[in-house]
Short mmCIF file of C-alpha atoms and ligand atoms in Angstrom, two decimals:
data_model
loop_
_atom_site.label_atom_id
_atom_site.label_comp_id
_atom_site.label_asym_id
_atom_site.label_seq_id
_atom_site.Cartn_x
_atom_site.Cartn_y
_atom_site.Cartn_z
CA UNK A 1 22.62 -23.35 -12.76
CA UNK A 2 19.22 -23.20 -11.76
CA UNK A 3 16.89 -22.38 -14.78
CA UNK A 4 13.28 -20.87 -14.83
CA UNK A 5 10.96 -18.82 -17.58
CA UNK A 6 10.57 -15.95 -15.44
CA UNK A 7 12.54 -15.33 -11.89
CA UNK A 8 11.07 -12.67 -9.55
CA UNK A 9 13.44 -10.98 -7.07
CA UNK A 10 11.41 -9.78 -3.88
CA UNK A 11 8.49 -11.67 -2.25
CA UNK A 12 6.34 -8.76 -1.29
CA UNK A 13 2.99 -8.35 -2.92
CA UNK A 14 4.28 -6.64 -6.11
CA UNK A 15 6.71 -9.43 -6.43
CA UNK A 16 4.22 -12.58 -5.66
CA UNK A 17 1.23 -10.84 -8.19
CA UNK A 18 3.92 -11.34 -11.07
CA UNK A 19 4.74 -14.47 -10.22
CA UNK A 20 1.25 -15.79 -9.40
CA UNK A 21 0.29 -14.50 -12.89
CA UNK A 22 3.12 -15.63 -14.65
CA UNK A 23 2.54 -19.24 -13.44
CA UNK A 24 -1.15 -18.97 -14.05
CA UNK A 25 -0.57 -18.28 -17.81
CA UNK A 26 1.49 -21.64 -17.78
CA UNK A 27 4.89 -20.11 -17.20
CA UNK A 28 7.64 -22.07 -14.68
CA UNK A 29 8.13 -19.48 -12.08
CA UNK A 30 10.87 -18.93 -9.15
CA UNK A 31 10.77 -15.94 -6.57
CA UNK A 32 13.83 -15.05 -4.51
CA UNK A 33 13.22 -13.22 -1.23
CA UNK A 34 16.34 -11.97 0.93
CA UNK A 35 14.94 -12.46 4.23
CA UNK A 36 13.45 -15.69 6.01
CA UNK A 37 9.99 -14.29 5.11
CA UNK A 38 8.71 -11.06 3.68
CA UNK A 39 8.29 -8.21 6.18
CA UNK A 40 8.42 -5.38 3.90
CA UNK A 41 6.03 -2.91 3.13
CA UNK A 42 3.20 -5.61 2.30
CA UNK A 43 2.87 -6.84 5.66
CA UNK A 44 3.02 -3.21 7.61
CA UNK A 45 0.03 -1.65 5.92
CA UNK A 46 -3.83 -1.65 5.97
CA UNK A 47 -4.75 -4.15 3.65
CA UNK A 48 -7.04 -2.03 1.71
CA UNK A 49 -7.08 -2.22 -1.97
CA UNK A 50 -8.28 1.31 -2.52
CA UNK A 51 -9.65 0.77 -5.66
CA UNK A 52 -12.50 3.47 -6.08
CA UNK A 53 -10.40 6.54 -5.05
CA UNK A 54 -8.04 5.83 -7.68
CA UNK A 55 -7.76 8.14 -10.74
CA UNK A 56 -6.76 7.64 -14.55
CA UNK A 57 -4.47 5.08 -15.37
CA UNK A 58 -3.95 3.84 -11.71
CA UNK A 59 -7.74 3.51 -11.58
CA UNK A 60 -7.66 1.36 -14.62
CA UNK A 61 -5.19 -0.90 -13.33
CA UNK A 62 -6.69 -1.00 -9.71
CA UNK A 63 -10.32 -2.60 -11.30
CA UNK A 64 -8.25 -4.75 -13.34
CA UNK A 65 -6.39 -6.00 -10.31
CA UNK A 66 -9.71 -6.94 -8.31
CA UNK A 67 -10.69 -10.12 -9.91
CA UNK A 68 -7.12 -10.99 -9.60
CA UNK A 69 -7.03 -10.52 -5.75
CA UNK A 70 -10.45 -12.31 -5.40
CA UNK A 71 -9.75 -15.48 -7.49
CA UNK A 72 -5.95 -15.84 -5.32
CA UNK A 73 -7.83 -15.40 -2.27
CA UNK A 74 -9.90 -18.34 -3.55
CA UNK A 75 -7.22 -20.39 -4.73
CA UNK A 76 -4.40 -19.99 -2.12
CA UNK A 77 -6.62 -19.64 0.97
CA UNK A 78 -5.91 -15.91 2.19
CA UNK A 79 -8.61 -13.82 3.71
CA UNK A 80 -10.10 -11.00 1.25
CA UNK A 81 -13.59 -9.42 1.45
CA UNK A 82 -15.33 -7.38 -1.06
CA UNK A 83 -15.54 -4.75 2.11
CA UNK A 84 -16.29 -1.70 0.29
CA UNK A 85 -14.67 1.63 1.87
CA UNK A 86 -16.58 4.43 4.09
CA UNK A 87 -15.70 7.80 3.98
CA UNK A 88 -16.99 9.71 6.88
CA UNK A 89 -17.47 13.45 6.66
CA UNK A 90 -17.57 15.58 9.68
CA UNK A 91 -18.08 18.81 7.58
CA UNK A 92 -20.43 20.29 5.07
CA UNK A 93 -17.48 20.77 2.61
CA UNK A 94 -16.49 17.57 3.30
CA UNK A 95 -19.88 16.13 2.27
CA UNK A 96 -19.99 18.28 -0.67
CA UNK A 97 -16.82 16.79 -2.06
CA UNK A 98 -18.34 13.34 -1.19
CA UNK A 99 -21.44 14.47 -3.47
CA UNK A 100 -19.09 15.82 -6.32
CA UNK A 101 -17.21 12.49 -6.16
CA UNK A 102 -20.44 10.11 -6.54
CA UNK A 103 -21.74 12.61 -9.30
CA UNK A 104 -18.34 11.87 -11.07
CA UNK A 105 -18.57 8.13 -10.93
CA UNK A 106 -21.08 5.57 -12.98
CA UNK A 107 -24.23 5.03 -10.77
CA UNK A 108 -24.02 3.10 -7.54
CA UNK A 109 -20.33 2.72 -7.33
CA UNK A 110 -20.18 5.79 -4.65
CA UNK A 111 -23.07 5.98 -2.33
CA UNK A 112 -23.78 9.18 -0.52
CA UNK A 113 -24.90 8.34 3.29
CA UNK A 114 -26.56 10.54 5.81
CA UNK A 115 -25.19 10.56 9.37
CA UNK A 116 -27.41 7.54 10.60
CA UNK A 117 -26.29 5.29 7.82
CA UNK A 118 -22.62 6.05 8.45
CA UNK A 119 -22.81 5.09 12.04
CA UNK A 120 -24.61 2.01 10.94
CA UNK A 121 -21.90 1.04 8.84
CA UNK A 122 -19.34 1.90 11.66
CA UNK A 123 -21.37 -0.31 14.13
CA UNK A 124 -21.41 2.51 16.58
CA UNK A 125 -24.16 4.21 17.97
CA UNK A 126 -23.48 7.25 19.37
CA UNK A 127 -21.01 8.89 16.79
CA UNK A 128 -21.36 12.38 17.64
CA UNK A 129 -20.00 15.36 14.92
CA UNK A 130 -20.87 12.93 11.71
CA UNK A 131 -22.67 15.00 9.09
CA UNK A 132 -22.57 12.01 6.34
CA UNK A 133 -20.34 10.04 4.55
CA UNK A 134 -20.18 8.08 1.29
CA UNK A 135 -19.67 4.30 0.92
CA UNK A 136 -17.54 3.04 -1.92
CA UNK A 137 -18.35 -0.29 -3.19
CA UNK A 138 -15.51 -1.66 -5.24
CA UNK A 139 -12.81 -1.51 -2.77
CA UNK A 140 -11.58 -4.97 -1.26
CA UNK A 141 -9.68 -5.49 2.03
CA UNK A 142 -7.20 -8.22 2.87
CA UNK A 143 -5.25 -9.34 6.11
CA UNK A 144 -1.66 -7.43 5.64
CA UNK A 145 -0.28 -9.91 8.36
CA UNK A 146 -1.04 -13.09 6.66
CA UNK A 147 -1.80 -12.34 2.95
CA UNK A 148 1.92 -12.52 1.23
CA UNK A 149 2.98 -15.30 3.31
CA UNK A 150 -0.16 -17.48 2.59
CA UNK A 151 0.39 -16.52 -1.63
CA UNK A 152 4.00 -17.45 -1.30
CA UNK A 153 3.24 -20.75 0.52
CA UNK A 154 0.82 -21.88 -1.62
CA UNK A 155 2.67 -20.80 -4.78
CA UNK A 156 5.57 -22.95 -3.62
CA UNK A 157 3.12 -25.57 -3.67
CA UNK A 158 2.33 -25.37 -7.10
CA UNK A 159 3.88 -27.26 -9.76
CA UNK A 160 6.22 -25.28 -11.97
CA UNK A 161 6.95 -22.50 -9.00
CA UNK A 162 9.06 -22.17 -6.13
CA UNK A 163 10.08 -19.57 -3.67
CA UNK A 164 13.29 -19.52 -2.14
CA UNK A 165 13.63 -17.42 0.94
CA UNK A 166 17.03 -16.39 2.48
CA UNK A 167 18.36 -15.38 -0.86
CA UNK A 168 19.31 -12.34 -2.10
CA UNK A 169 20.04 -11.02 -5.54
CA UNK A 170 23.46 -9.59 -5.82
CA UNK A 171 24.04 -8.88 -9.61
CA UNK A 172 22.02 -8.79 -12.98
CA UNK A 173 23.83 -9.71 -16.44
CA UNK A 174 23.01 -11.46 -19.83
CA UNK A 175 22.88 -15.44 -19.97
CA UNK A 176 23.35 -17.73 -22.78
CA UNK A 177 20.98 -17.41 -25.80
CA UNK A 178 19.63 -13.82 -24.57
CA UNK A 179 18.72 -15.06 -21.30
CA UNK A 180 18.84 -13.16 -18.27
CA UNK A 181 21.58 -14.02 -15.82
CA UNK A 182 21.08 -13.47 -11.74
CA UNK A 183 23.80 -13.77 -9.09
CA UNK A 184 22.33 -14.58 -5.84
CA UNK A 185 23.82 -15.21 -2.30
CA UNK A 186 22.74 -18.95 -3.35
CA UNK A 187 24.22 -19.39 -6.45
CA UNK A 188 23.06 -17.93 -10.02
CA UNK A 189 19.81 -18.18 -11.64
CA UNK A 190 18.94 -18.18 -15.84
CA UNK A 191 15.38 -17.08 -16.84
CA UNK A 192 13.90 -15.90 -20.03
CA UNK A 193 12.41 -12.59 -18.18
CA UNK A 194 13.28 -11.19 -14.70
CA UNK A 195 11.03 -8.93 -12.77
CA UNK A 196 13.05 -7.09 -9.63
CA UNK A 197 10.31 -6.03 -7.23
CA UNK A 198 12.41 -4.92 -4.51
CA UNK A 199 9.89 -2.40 -2.94
CA UNK A 200 11.69 1.24 -1.54
CA UNK A 201 15.10 -0.79 -2.02
CA UNK A 202 15.56 -0.04 -5.66
CA UNK A 203 18.82 2.07 -4.68
CA UNK A 204 20.37 -0.60 -3.14
CA UNK A 205 20.74 -2.30 -6.35
CA UNK A 206 20.23 0.48 -8.77
CA UNK A 207 21.51 3.93 -7.37
CA UNK A 208 21.43 5.81 -10.61
CA UNK A 209 17.84 4.66 -11.56
CA UNK A 210 16.56 5.43 -8.00
CA UNK A 211 18.24 8.99 -8.60
CA UNK A 212 16.82 9.90 -11.68
CA UNK A 213 13.31 8.71 -10.62
CA UNK A 214 13.99 10.69 -7.32
CA UNK A 215 12.84 7.81 -5.16
CA UNK A 216 12.37 8.34 -1.24
CA UNK A 217 11.76 6.55 1.25
CA UNK A 218 8.24 7.58 2.70
CA UNK A 219 7.98 6.31 6.38
CA UNK A 220 4.47 5.88 7.99
CA UNK A 221 3.68 5.47 11.75
CA UNK A 222 1.17 2.75 12.25
CA UNK A 223 -0.72 1.61 15.35
CA UNK A 224 -2.95 -1.50 16.35
CA UNK A 225 -5.35 -1.61 19.07
CA UNK A 226 -8.68 -3.56 19.94
CA UNK A 227 -11.87 -2.41 18.46
CA UNK A 228 -13.88 -0.58 21.11
CA UNK A 229 -16.66 -3.07 22.36
CA UNK A 230 -15.70 -5.56 20.23
CA UNK A 231 -17.25 -3.64 17.52
CA UNK A 232 -17.21 -4.71 13.97
CA UNK A 233 -16.24 -2.38 10.93
CA UNK A 234 -16.49 -4.57 7.61
CA UNK A 235 -15.66 -1.36 5.24
CA UNK A 236 -12.10 0.10 5.54
CA UNK A 237 -12.65 3.66 7.01
CA UNK A 238 -11.31 6.76 5.79
CA UNK A 239 -11.52 10.68 6.49
CA UNK A 240 -11.13 14.20 5.13
CA UNK A 241 -7.64 13.78 5.52
CA UNK A 242 -7.42 10.55 3.08
CA UNK A 243 -9.61 13.08 0.46
CA UNK A 244 -6.71 15.27 0.52
CA UNK A 245 -4.43 12.35 -0.58
CA UNK A 246 -6.12 10.21 -3.19
CA UNK A 247 -6.09 11.27 -6.72
CA UNK A 248 -9.99 10.61 -7.27
CA UNK A 249 -10.88 13.44 -4.69
CA UNK A 250 -8.11 16.09 -5.05
CA UNK A 251 -9.05 17.51 -8.58
CA UNK A 252 -12.59 17.90 -7.71
CA UNK A 253 -14.24 21.41 -7.34
CA UNK A 254 -14.50 21.24 -3.80
CA UNK A 255 -10.94 19.67 -3.33
CA UNK A 256 -9.02 23.12 -2.40
CA UNK A 257 -11.83 24.51 0.08
CA UNK A 258 -11.39 20.86 1.95
CA UNK A 259 -7.33 22.04 2.25
CA UNK A 260 -8.20 25.08 3.39
CA UNK A 261 -10.73 24.21 5.94
CA UNK A 262 -8.31 21.36 7.51
CA UNK A 263 -5.31 23.79 7.32
CA UNK A 264 -7.27 26.17 9.37
CA UNK A 265 -8.99 23.64 11.49
CA UNK A 266 -6.19 20.66 12.15
CA UNK A 267 -2.60 22.25 11.15
CA UNK A 268 -1.40 19.56 13.17
CA UNK A 269 -2.88 16.63 10.89
CA UNK A 270 -1.21 18.14 7.87
CA UNK A 271 2.09 18.97 9.64
CA UNK A 272 2.27 15.16 9.81
CA UNK A 273 1.17 14.07 6.49
CA UNK A 274 -2.16 12.42 8.23
CA UNK A 275 -4.27 10.06 6.63
CA UNK A 276 -6.47 9.24 9.24
CA UNK A 277 -7.81 5.64 8.32
CA UNK A 278 -8.40 2.52 9.82
CA UNK A 279 -9.33 -1.07 9.09
CA UNK A 280 -10.20 -4.31 10.92
CA UNK A 281 -8.10 -7.46 10.87
CA UNK A 282 -10.25 -10.71 10.93
CA UNK A 283 -9.65 -11.28 14.82
CA UNK A 284 -11.04 -7.88 15.18
CA UNK A 285 -7.86 -5.61 15.65
CA UNK A 286 -8.11 -2.43 14.38
CA UNK A 287 -4.80 -1.28 12.07
CA UNK A 288 -4.60 2.50 12.66
CA UNK A 289 -2.95 5.20 10.89
CA UNK A 290 -0.95 7.27 9.45
CA UNK A 291 1.49 9.67 9.00
CA UNK A 292 3.88 10.44 5.99
CA UNK A 293 7.38 11.76 5.98
CA UNK A 294 9.82 11.56 3.28
CA UNK A 295 13.69 11.11 3.25
CA UNK A 296 16.41 9.05 1.39
CA UNK A 297 17.11 7.21 4.43
CA UNK A 298 14.83 6.99 7.33
CA UNK A 299 15.63 6.93 11.04
CA UNK A 300 14.10 4.09 12.71
CA UNK A 301 12.50 6.11 15.28
CA UNK A 302 8.92 6.73 16.31
CA UNK A 303 7.44 9.91 17.36
CA UNK A 304 5.12 9.69 20.00
CA UNK A 305 3.32 13.07 19.39
CA UNK A 306 2.63 11.97 15.80
CA UNK A 307 0.96 8.64 17.28
CA UNK A 308 -1.19 10.53 19.88
CA UNK A 309 -2.50 12.98 17.31
CA UNK A 310 -3.36 9.88 15.07
CA UNK A 311 -4.93 7.88 17.83
CA UNK A 312 -7.21 11.30 18.82
CA UNK A 313 -8.37 11.77 15.59
CA UNK A 314 -9.45 7.81 15.28
CA UNK A 315 -11.14 7.93 18.46
CA UNK A 316 -13.16 11.22 17.42
CA UNK A 317 -14.55 9.00 14.58
CA UNK A 318 -15.34 6.21 16.77
CA UNK A 319 -16.58 8.56 19.66
CA UNK A 320 -14.41 6.73 22.34
CA UNK A 321 -12.27 8.85 25.15
CA UNK A 322 -9.21 6.74 24.23
CA UNK A 323 -7.65 4.26 21.78
CA UNK A 324 -5.54 1.71 23.84
CA UNK A 325 -2.64 0.90 21.42
CA UNK A 326 -1.26 -2.94 21.66
CA UNK A 327 1.35 -2.51 18.96
CA UNK A 328 3.20 0.36 17.07
CA UNK A 329 5.38 0.22 14.20
CA UNK A 330 6.99 2.16 11.16
CA UNK A 331 6.32 1.04 7.39
CA UNK A 332 7.96 2.56 4.84
CA UNK A 333 7.22 2.23 0.97
CA UNK A 334 9.09 3.91 -2.22
CA UNK A 335 7.80 7.30 -3.32
CA UNK A 336 9.02 9.47 -6.05
CA UNK A 337 7.43 12.98 -7.29
CA UNK A 338 8.17 11.78 -10.98
CA UNK A 339 5.64 9.41 -11.37
CA UNK A 340 3.48 6.93 -8.96
CA UNK A 341 4.97 3.89 -10.62
CA UNK A 342 8.31 2.69 -11.88
CA UNK A 343 8.91 0.17 -14.49
CA UNK A 344 12.08 0.24 -16.36
CA UNK A 345 14.10 -2.46 -18.76
CA UNK A 346 17.25 -2.33 -16.89
CA UNK A 347 18.78 -4.79 -19.67
CA UNK A 348 17.18 -7.18 -22.20
CA UNK A 349 14.65 -9.33 -20.44
CA UNK A 350 15.19 -7.62 -17.02
CA UNK A 351 12.45 -5.31 -15.64
CA UNK A 352 12.47 -3.20 -12.63
CA UNK A 353 9.11 -2.57 -11.02
CA UNK A 354 8.44 -0.50 -8.32
CA UNK A 355 5.30 1.42 -7.16
CA UNK A 356 6.54 4.61 -5.81
CA UNK A 357 3.44 5.76 -4.11
CA UNK A 358 1.40 4.21 -1.26
CA UNK A 359 -1.04 2.01 -3.17
CA UNK A 360 1.23 -0.92 -3.88
CA UNK A 361 -1.55 -3.48 -2.70
CA UNK A 362 -4.14 -1.63 -4.65
CA UNK A 363 -2.46 -2.16 -7.88
CA UNK A 364 -0.58 -5.08 -7.49
CA UNK A 365 -2.47 -7.59 -9.83
CA UNK A 366 -3.38 -4.94 -12.55
CA UNK A 367 0.31 -3.57 -12.90
CA UNK A 368 1.25 -7.40 -12.73
CA UNK A 369 -0.95 -8.14 -15.79
CA UNK A 370 0.16 -5.04 -17.42
CA UNK A 371 3.50 -5.61 -17.38
CA UNK A 372 3.12 -9.74 -18.48
CA UNK A 373 1.36 -8.46 -21.20
CA UNK A 374 3.64 -5.99 -22.23
CA UNK A 375 6.79 -8.53 -21.81
CA UNK A 376 4.61 -10.97 -24.26
CA UNK A 377 4.19 -8.49 -26.92
CA UNK A 378 7.50 -7.71 -27.03
CA UNK A 379 8.26 -10.95 -27.56
CA UNK A 380 5.95 -11.70 -30.13
CA UNK A 381 7.17 -8.69 -32.20
CA UNK A 382 10.80 -9.70 -31.78
CA UNK A 383 9.40 -13.60 -33.15
CA UNK A 384 8.06 -12.07 -35.85
CA UNK A 385 10.99 -9.96 -37.06
CA UNK A 386 13.26 -12.95 -36.47
CA UNK A 387 10.98 -14.89 -38.75
C1 FAD B 1 2.02 1.75 6.71
C2 FAD B 1 1.62 1.63 5.07
C3 FAD B 1 0.11 1.43 4.84
C4 FAD B 1 0.20 1.08 3.54
N1 FAD B 1 -1.15 1.49 3.09
C5 FAD B 1 -1.35 0.95 1.98
C6 FAD B 1 -2.73 0.40 1.55
O1 FAD B 1 -3.87 0.21 2.38
N2 FAD B 1 -3.14 0.22 0.29
C7 FAD B 1 -2.22 0.27 -0.74
O2 FAD B 1 -2.82 -0.05 -1.83
N3 FAD B 1 -1.11 0.25 -0.44
C8 FAD B 1 -0.64 0.67 0.96
N4 FAD B 1 0.67 0.92 1.03
C9 FAD B 1 1.39 0.72 -0.06
C10 FAD B 1 1.97 -0.93 -0.22
O3 FAD B 1 1.98 -1.73 1.29
C11 FAD B 1 3.18 -0.97 -0.66
O4 FAD B 1 3.08 -0.20 -2.20
C12 FAD B 1 3.14 -2.30 -1.06
O5 FAD B 1 3.35 -3.13 -0.53
C13 FAD B 1 4.92 -2.65 -1.66
O6 FAD B 1 5.29 -3.94 -2.12
P1 FAD B 1 6.56 -4.34 -2.73
O7 FAD B 1 6.21 -5.80 -3.06
O8 FAD B 1 6.83 -3.43 -3.81
O9 FAD B 1 7.32 -3.83 -1.56
P2 FAD B 1 7.82 -4.89 0.00
O10 FAD B 1 6.48 -5.62 0.37
O11 FAD B 1 8.78 -4.19 0.55
O12 FAD B 1 8.46 -5.96 -0.86
C14 FAD B 1 9.71 -6.06 -1.20
C15 FAD B 1 10.49 -7.37 -0.95
O13 FAD B 1 11.72 -7.53 -1.54
C16 FAD B 1 12.61 -8.03 -0.99
N5 FAD B 1 14.24 -7.70 -1.51
C17 FAD B 1 14.77 -6.68 -1.39
N6 FAD B 1 15.99 -6.44 -2.07
C18 FAD B 1 15.82 -7.81 -2.40
C19 FAD B 1 17.14 -8.60 -2.98
N7 FAD B 1 18.03 -7.93 -3.38
N8 FAD B 1 16.65 -9.79 -3.11
C20 FAD B 1 15.80 -10.71 -2.78
N9 FAD B 1 14.84 -9.80 -2.24
C21 FAD B 1 15.08 -8.48 -1.85
C22 FAD B 1 12.54 -7.32 0.46
O14 FAD B 1 13.20 -8.00 1.43
C23 FAD B 1 10.89 -7.32 0.61
O15 FAD B 1 10.39 -8.55 1.05
C24 FAD B 1 1.19 1.14 2.30
C25 FAD B 1 2.68 1.03 2.82
C26 FAD B 1 2.91 1.24 4.43
C27 FAD B 1 4.00 1.16 4.57
#
């Protein structure tokens, strides 16, 4: 029987963040992943650590994870930049909301910009219809297509760490000496602690927990396209519909006015649950999105009219006639109205972790650190009680 201090199920960013931090603390770690390489939410997203726009506990987790993103980028060799994010404002209401946001944050974290400065950050000269914007200094960007693969490969090369692909977790129970036991498609493992990080597939393993937490699958439509005129755009670019979705904006005084404005001017964007935003991969390709639709099981089909609405909205920000897609895809993440994160002890030493909102990249390392600290604290208490 294979034995390890920590067993992680799932080689997406949540599983790998738990594995990488556990290994950094001196524990032996094994990751098992059912696929031959991870192709879930962690490779289908924008690669945006959207730190500044989080609120409350999620903001604390996002900020706590920031240093780990940069640290593991340096160690493992995946691309990450301190890009910041740019929120583009097209109306006075949007700009007013950004002023309120800036006022609510420490000096220098959110800088309100005039239209010329927004154009400069966008790398575009003739962008009409931009009234101003804001620069969010703390945000990071990684390349979603390569990050988890590189991190998994690096981890597998470290002493005391292994990543086993094409190995599916099938069942969980207790082993000898209060250790956890996991049966897999390639035999059984025992571990002092198991983290189950299977993204939106919680219902495959724990249907009752998924039902209780009301986990649905949120499907998003995404597009890749070359940047117009080979423009370099360093920050992640957000727009009004982004401000309707991220918690740091939604409780500000002008948020309801913005919702009314978008609802009157662009009901089509609200109907598809749009968050019109884009990021740029290191090769210059833009990742553009996205729409949101919620169901327990998602149909695999992309709706062309949804893609068109999103592409036209992005083209307007970039002041181009058309964006010519090279790829389209569907991404899925776990979503719940109960809470944005699910952390649940399934049994002694077996913890289920799923980010049930669209911010898993942003909070991955902060959440992993908090979970590992909680396990260590529980063990210390148990040891004290036993002594
Ligand atoms: C289109 C899109 C855009 C997004 N944009 C952003 C963004 O810009 N910023 C941000 O912070 N977040 C973003 N998100 C959300 C973010 O991508 C997710 O929250 C995050 O990737 C979830 O990571 P995960 O590791 O939990 O899931 P996944 O990446 O889906 O990984 C789960 C892994 O578990 C494996 N697995 C499942 N069951 C088993 C089993 N039984 N045994 C072994 N392995 C198993 C799967 O094969 C999979 O590889 C976006 C999501 C999408 C879809």
